[in-house]
């Protein structure tokens, strides 16, 4: 039986998965082959690393916002891409019932207010942009979001809306309204 290089336990081969030394979110899915991956990591250890190591790195404020800024340099606006949004953090004093408000900026500086119940906190894990990787789905309130488009250039409008919809696809916005926007 193979040995997991993380936990040191022998396990059946079907309990192993491909490790991502470089997370996919920052370019780790090199094609056709990524030489920095291991096949000697069990699914449990791989999942724990994704939740508590890769996830906090990828969802770190600096990493997230750098990805959002750099994406604009290489985008083909004619392909209606989805771009990462810039996260500013909670808006102090702006609350609705039990919901907090977080401020995001869209691809052209569009203002986005996202209201949701506070996410669960895990001791010894740095705060993350968006939903924390360790949170269970039953602990998450996707809330609702408002988008205020800044750009008057209609070429950017599909990208702004696709990016907003991707980030907040589980937040409340009516299907009818969403289809009308696109």
PDB file of C-alpha atoms in Angstrom:
ATOM      1  CA  UNK A   1       0.000   0.000   0.000  1.00  0.00           C
ATOM      2  CA  UNK A   2       1.215   3.537  -0.784  1.00  0.00           C
ATOM      3  CA  UNK A   3       2.430   5.830   1.978  1.00  0.00           C
ATOM      4  CA  UNK A   4       1.105   9.403   2.324  1.00  0.00           C
ATOM      5  CA  UNK A   5       4.074  11.780   2.512  1.00  0.00           C
ATOM      6  CA  UNK A   6       2.108  14.153   4.772  1.00  0.00           C
ATOM      7  CA  UNK A   7       0.572  11.928   7.456  1.00  0.00           C
ATOM      8  CA  UNK A   8       2.952   8.976   7.056  1.00  0.00           C
ATOM      9  CA  UNK A   9       0.132   6.407   6.958  1.00  0.00           C
ATOM     10  CA  UNK A  10      -0.234   3.556   4.508  1.00  0.00           C
ATOM     11  CA  UNK A  11      -3.561   3.730   2.716  1.00  0.00           C
ATOM     12  CA  UNK A  12      -5.265   2.056  -0.270  1.00  0.00           C
ATOM     13  CA  UNK A  13      -4.364   3.637  -3.632  1.00  0.00           C
ATOM     14  CA  UNK A  14      -7.955   4.896  -4.194  1.00  0.00           C
ATOM     15  CA  UNK A  15      -7.573   7.179  -1.136  1.00  0.00           C
ATOM     16  CA  UNK A  16      -4.890   9.251  -2.898  1.00  0.00           C
ATOM     17  CA  UNK A  17      -5.281  12.332  -5.074  1.00  0.00           C
ATOM     18  CA  UNK A  18      -3.028  14.683  -7.007  1.00  0.00           C
ATOM     19  CA  UNK A  19      -1.641  17.414  -4.769  1.00  0.00           C
ATOM     20  CA  UNK A  20      -1.486  20.976  -6.063  1.00  0.00           C
ATOM     21  CA  UNK A  21       1.738  22.504  -4.796  1.00  0.00           C
ATOM     22  CA  UNK A  22       0.868  25.682  -6.692  1.00  0.00           C
ATOM     23  CA  UNK A  23      -2.881  26.372  -6.231  1.00  0.00           C
ATOM     24  CA  UNK A  24      -4.935  26.445  -9.436  1.00  0.00           C
ATOM     25  CA  UNK A  25      -6.276  29.907  -8.551  1.00  0.00           C
ATOM     26  CA  UNK A  26      -2.797  31.380  -9.062  1.00  0.00           C
ATOM     27  CA  UNK A  27      -1.769  29.359 -12.115  1.00  0.00           C
ATOM     28  CA  UNK A  28      -1.095  25.901 -10.696  1.00  0.00           C
ATOM     29  CA  UNK A  29      -2.913  23.977 -13.410  1.00  0.00           C
ATOM     30  CA  UNK A  30      -0.001  23.924 -15.822  1.00  0.00           C
ATOM     31  CA  UNK A  31      -0.653  21.968 -19.004  1.00  0.00           C
ATOM     32  CA  UNK A  32       0.023  19.327 -20.182  1.00  0.00           C
ATOM     33  CA  UNK A  33       1.885  18.405 -17.004  1.00  0.00           C
ATOM     34  CA  UNK A  34       2.701  20.250 -13.786  1.00  0.00           C
ATOM     35  CA  UNK A  35       6.063  19.006 -12.499  1.00  0.00           C
ATOM     36  CA  UNK A  36       5.348  20.423  -9.026  1.00  0.00           C
ATOM     37  CA  UNK A  37       2.549  18.000  -8.093  1.00  0.00           C
ATOM     38  CA  UNK A  38       2.812  14.867  -6.012  1.00  0.00           C
ATOM     39  CA  UNK A  39       0.748  11.695  -6.309  1.00  0.00           C
ATOM     40  CA  UNK A  40       1.745  10.523  -2.836  1.00  0.00           C
ATOM     41  CA  UNK A  41      -0.762  12.552  -0.795  1.00  0.00           C
ATOM     42  CA  UNK A  42      -3.977  11.078   0.578  1.00  0.00           C
ATOM     43  CA  UNK A  43      -7.254  12.869  -0.144  1.00  0.00           C
ATOM     44  CA  UNK A  44      -7.713  13.789   3.536  1.00  0.00           C
ATOM     45  CA  UNK A  45      -4.310  15.502   3.820  1.00  0.00           C
ATOM     46  CA  UNK A  46      -4.766  17.144   0.414  1.00  0.00           C
ATOM     47  CA  UNK A  47      -8.140  18.517   1.520  1.00  0.00           C
ATOM     48  CA  UNK A  48      -6.762  19.812   4.829  1.00  0.00           C
ATOM     49  CA  UNK A  49      -3.906  21.582   3.021  1.00  0.00           C
ATOM     50  CA  UNK A  50      -6.364  23.147   0.568  1.00  0.00           C
ATOM     51  CA  UNK A  51      -8.579  24.362   3.395  1.00  0.00           C
ATOM     52  CA  UNK A  52      -5.951  25.674   5.804  1.00  0.00           C
ATOM     53  CA  UNK A  53      -2.909  26.492   3.625  1.00  0.00           C
ATOM     54  CA  UNK A  54      -3.774  27.051  -0.060  1.00  0.00           C
ATOM     55  CA  UNK A  55      -7.202  28.574   0.668  1.00  0.00           C
ATOM     56  CA  UNK A  56      -6.009  31.268   3.077  1.00  0.00           C
ATOM     57  CA  UNK A  57      -3.168  32.152   0.683  1.00  0.00           C
ATOM     58  CA  UNK A  58      -5.397  32.414  -2.404  1.00  0.00           C
ATOM     59  CA  UNK A  59      -8.148  34.240  -0.468  1.00  0.00           C
ATOM     60  CA  UNK A  60      -5.676  36.568   1.254  1.00  0.00           C
ATOM     61  CA  UNK A  61      -6.455  40.268   0.778  1.00  0.00           C
ATOM     62  CA  UNK A  62      -3.132  40.998  -0.952  1.00  0.00           C
ATOM     63  CA  UNK A  63      -3.267  37.962  -3.268  1.00  0.00           C
ATOM     64  CA  UNK A  64      -6.916  38.553  -4.206  1.00  0.00           C
ATOM     65  CA  UNK A  65      -6.482  42.230  -4.959  1.00  0.00           C
ATOM     66  CA  UNK A  66      -3.237  41.703  -6.881  1.00  0.00           C
ATOM     67  CA  UNK A  67      -5.019  39.157  -9.109  1.00  0.00           C
ATOM     68  CA  UNK A  68      -7.819  41.685  -9.705  1.00  0.00           C
ATOM     69  CA  UNK A  69      -5.395  44.453 -10.675  1.00  0.00           C
ATOM     70  CA  UNK A  70      -3.123  42.343 -12.877  1.00  0.00           C
ATOM     71  CA  UNK A  71      -6.056  40.728 -14.728  1.00  0.00           C
ATOM     72  CA  UNK A  72      -6.898  44.042 -16.387  1.00  0.00           C
ATOM     73  CA  UNK A  73      -3.488  44.161 -18.082  1.00  0.00           C
ATOM     74  CA  UNK A  74      -4.038  40.915 -19.970  1.00  0.00           C
ATOM     75  CA  UNK A  75      -7.767  40.912 -20.642  1.00  0.00           C
ATOM     76  CA  UNK A  76      -9.391  40.735 -24.055  1.00  0.00           C
ATOM     77  CA  UNK A  77     -12.442  42.884 -23.371  1.00  0.00           C
ATOM     78  CA  UNK A  78     -14.167  41.690 -26.552  1.00  0.00           C
ATOM     79  CA  UNK A  79     -14.469  38.155 -25.153  1.00  0.00           C
ATOM     80  CA  UNK A  80     -16.724  39.290 -22.236  1.00  0.00           C
ATOM     81  CA  UNK A  81     -14.364  37.881 -19.589  1.00  0.00           C
ATOM     82  CA  UNK A  82     -14.997  37.379 -15.897  1.00  0.00           C
ATOM     83  CA  UNK A  83     -12.499  39.389 -13.865  1.00  0.00           C
ATOM     84  CA  UNK A  84     -11.703  39.160 -10.144  1.00  0.00           C
ATOM     85  CA  UNK A  85     -13.146  41.948  -8.003  1.00  0.00           C
ATOM     86  CA  UNK A  86     -11.196  44.132  -5.574  1.00  0.00           C
ATOM     87  CA  UNK A  87     -12.120  43.637  -1.924  1.00  0.00           C
ATOM     88  CA  UNK A  88     -12.069  46.591   0.450  1.00  0.00           C
ATOM     89  CA  UNK A  89     -13.566  44.982   3.538  1.00  0.00           C
ATOM     90  CA  UNK A  90     -16.442  45.662   5.918  1.00  0.00           C
ATOM     91  CA  UNK A  91     -18.162  49.042   5.841  1.00  0.00           C
ATOM     92  CA  UNK A  92     -18.343  50.139   9.486  1.00  0.00           C
ATOM     93  CA  UNK A  93     -21.784  51.294  10.547  1.00  0.00           C
ATOM     94  CA  UNK A  94     -23.592  50.048   7.436  1.00  0.00           C
ATOM     95  CA  UNK A  95     -25.734  47.120   8.567  1.00  0.00           C
ATOM     96  CA  UNK A  96     -29.130  45.670   7.751  1.00  0.00           C
ATOM     97  CA  UNK A  97     -30.786  43.668  10.524  1.00  0.00           C
ATOM     98  CA  UNK A  98     -28.129  41.043  11.472  1.00  0.00           C
ATOM     99  CA  UNK A  99     -26.188  41.482   8.226  1.00  0.00           C
ATOM    100  CA  UNK A 100     -22.863  43.234   7.796  1.00  0.00           C
ATOM    101  CA  UNK A 101     -21.882  45.043   4.615  1.00  0.00           C
ATOM    102  CA  UNK A 102     -18.663  44.485   2.660  1.00  0.00           C
ATOM    103  CA  UNK A 103     -17.396  46.813  -0.043  1.00  0.00           C
ATOM    104  CA  UNK A 104     -16.042  45.492  -3.353  1.00  0.00           C
ATOM    105  CA  UNK A 105     -14.965  47.260  -6.531  1.00  0.00           C
ATOM    106  CA  UNK A 106     -15.776  45.942  -9.987  1.00  0.00           C
ATOM    107  CA  UNK A 107     -13.481  45.941 -13.043  1.00  0.00           C
ATOM    108  CA  UNK A 108     -13.979  49.660 -13.789  1.00  0.00           C
ATOM    109  CA  UNK A 109     -14.241  50.866 -10.191  1.00  0.00           C
ATOM    110  CA  UNK A 110     -17.905  49.882  -9.938  1.00  0.00           C
ATOM    111  CA  UNK A 111     -19.187  49.964  -6.362  1.00  0.00           C
ATOM    112  CA  UNK A 112     -20.597  46.736  -4.924  1.00  0.00           C
ATOM    113  CA  UNK A 113     -22.198  46.426  -1.498  1.00  0.00           C
ATOM    114  CA  UNK A 114     -22.591  42.842  -0.258  1.00  0.00           C
ATOM    115  CA  UNK A 115     -24.814  42.311   2.787  1.00  0.00           C
ATOM    116  CA  UNK A 116     -24.599  38.978   4.634  1.00  0.00           C
ATOM    117  CA  UNK A 117     -24.460  37.496   8.098  1.00  0.00           C
ATOM    118  CA  UNK A 118     -20.890  37.403   9.453  1.00  0.00           C
ATOM    119  CA  UNK A 119     -18.916  34.345   8.359  1.00  0.00           C
ATOM    120  CA  UNK A 120     -17.755  31.917  11.048  1.00  0.00           C
ATOM    121  CA  UNK A 121     -14.275  32.565  12.403  1.00  0.00           C
ATOM    122  CA  UNK A 122     -11.641  29.914  12.983  1.00  0.00           C
ATOM    123  CA  UNK A 123      -8.925  30.626  15.552  1.00  0.00           C
ATOM    124  CA  UNK A 124      -5.357  30.648  14.208  1.00  0.00           C
ATOM    125  CA  UNK A 125      -6.523  31.004  10.574  1.00  0.00           C
ATOM    126  CA  UNK A 126      -5.972  34.380   8.905  1.00  0.00           C
ATOM    127  CA  UNK A 127      -9.053  36.234   7.644  1.00  0.00           C
ATOM    128  CA  UNK A 128     -10.016  35.547   4.039  1.00  0.00           C
ATOM    129  CA  UNK A 129     -11.636  37.534   1.271  1.00  0.00           C
ATOM    130  CA  UNK A 130     -15.127  36.170   0.686  1.00  0.00           C
ATOM    131  CA  UNK A 131     -16.372  32.881   2.080  1.00  0.00           C
ATOM    132  CA  UNK A 132     -13.717  31.165   4.228  1.00  0.00           C
ATOM    133  CA  UNK A 133     -12.555  27.788   2.940  1.00  0.00           C
ATOM    134  CA  UNK A 134     -13.177  26.093   6.295  1.00  0.00           C
ATOM    135  CA  UNK A 135     -16.844  27.158   6.553  1.00  0.00           C
ATOM    136  CA  UNK A 136     -19.537  24.530   6.074  1.00  0.00           C
ATOM    137  CA  UNK A 137     -22.287  25.334   3.575  1.00  0.00           C
ATOM    138  CA  UNK A 138     -24.918  25.395   6.339  1.00  0.00           C
ATOM    139  CA  UNK A 139     -22.919  28.195   8.052  1.00  0.00           C
ATOM    140  CA  UNK A 140     -23.004  30.526   5.064  1.00  0.00           C
ATOM    141  CA  UNK A 141     -25.508  33.273   4.364  1.00  0.00           C
ATOM    142  CA  UNK A 142     -24.949  34.411   0.779  1.00  0.00           C
ATOM    143  CA  UNK A 143     -26.980  37.523   1.475  1.00  0.00           C
ATOM    144  CA  UNK A 144     -27.674  40.066  -1.224  1.00  0.00           C
ATOM    145  CA  UNK A 145     -25.557  42.449  -3.254  1.00  0.00           C
ATOM    146  CA  UNK A 146     -26.000  45.803  -4.962  1.00  0.00           C
ATOM    147  CA  UNK A 147     -24.009  46.827  -8.031  1.00  0.00           C
ATOM    148  CA  UNK A 148     -23.546  50.466  -9.010  1.00  0.00           C
ATOM    149  CA  UNK A 149     -21.942  50.568 -12.474  1.00  0.00           C
ATOM    150  CA  UNK A 150     -19.426  53.357 -12.880  1.00  0.00           C
ATOM    151  CA  UNK A 151     -18.370  52.964 -16.504  1.00  0.00           C
ATOM    152  CA  UNK A 152     -20.294  54.745 -19.213  1.00  0.00           C
ATOM    153  CA  UNK A 153     -18.468  52.699 -21.843  1.00  0.00           C
ATOM    154  CA  UNK A 154     -20.912  49.984 -23.014  1.00  0.00           C
ATOM    155  CA  UNK A 155     -18.017  47.764 -24.123  1.00  0.00           C
ATOM    156  CA  UNK A 156     -17.233  47.129 -20.438  1.00  0.00           C
ATOM    157  CA  UNK A 157     -20.821  46.468 -19.312  1.00  0.00           C
ATOM    158  CA  UNK A 158     -20.927  42.708 -20.117  1.00  0.00           C
ATOM    159  CA  UNK A 159     -17.608  42.153 -18.296  1.00  0.00           C
ATOM    160  CA  UNK A 160     -18.799  44.130 -15.276  1.00  0.00           C
ATOM    161  CA  UNK A 161     -22.036  42.146 -15.088  1.00  0.00           C
ATOM    162  CA  UNK A 162     -20.436  38.728 -15.723  1.00  0.00           C
ATOM    163  CA  UNK A 163     -17.814  39.428 -13.034  1.00  0.00           C
ATOM    164  CA  UNK A 164     -20.456  40.580 -10.543  1.00  0.00           C
ATOM    165  CA  UNK A 165     -22.691  37.571 -11.271  1.00  0.00           C
ATOM    166  CA  UNK A 166     -19.801  35.130 -10.881  1.00  0.00           C
ATOM    167  CA  UNK A 167     -18.710  36.536  -7.516  1.00  0.00           C
ATOM    168  CA  UNK A 168     -22.242  36.770  -6.106  1.00  0.00           C
ATOM    169  CA  UNK A 169     -24.006  33.983  -8.023  1.00  0.00           C
ATOM    170  CA  UNK A 170     -25.512  32.547  -4.839  1.00  0.00           C
ATOM    171  CA  UNK A 171     -26.545  35.913  -3.424  1.00  0.00           C
ATOM    172  CA  UNK A 172     -30.092  37.161  -3.817  1.00  0.00           C
ATOM    173  CA  UNK A 173     -30.825  38.785  -7.152  1.00  0.00           C
ATOM    174  CA  UNK A 174     -33.893  37.783  -9.101  1.00  0.00           C
ATOM    175  CA  UNK A 175     -33.388  35.591 -12.162  1.00  0.00           C
ATOM    176  CA  UNK A 176     -35.611  37.878 -14.205  1.00  0.00           C
ATOM    177  CA  UNK A 177     -33.504  40.911 -13.255  1.00  0.00           C
ATOM    178  CA  UNK A 178     -30.244  39.030 -13.855  1.00  0.00           C
ATOM    179  CA  UNK A 179     -31.315  37.985 -17.381  1.00  0.00           C
ATOM    180  CA  UNK A 180     -32.357  41.547 -18.185  1.00  0.00           C
ATOM    181  CA  UNK A 181     -28.924  42.821 -17.170  1.00  0.00           C
ATOM    182  CA  UNK A 182     -27.147  40.400 -19.486  1.00  0.00           C
TER     183      UNK A 182
END
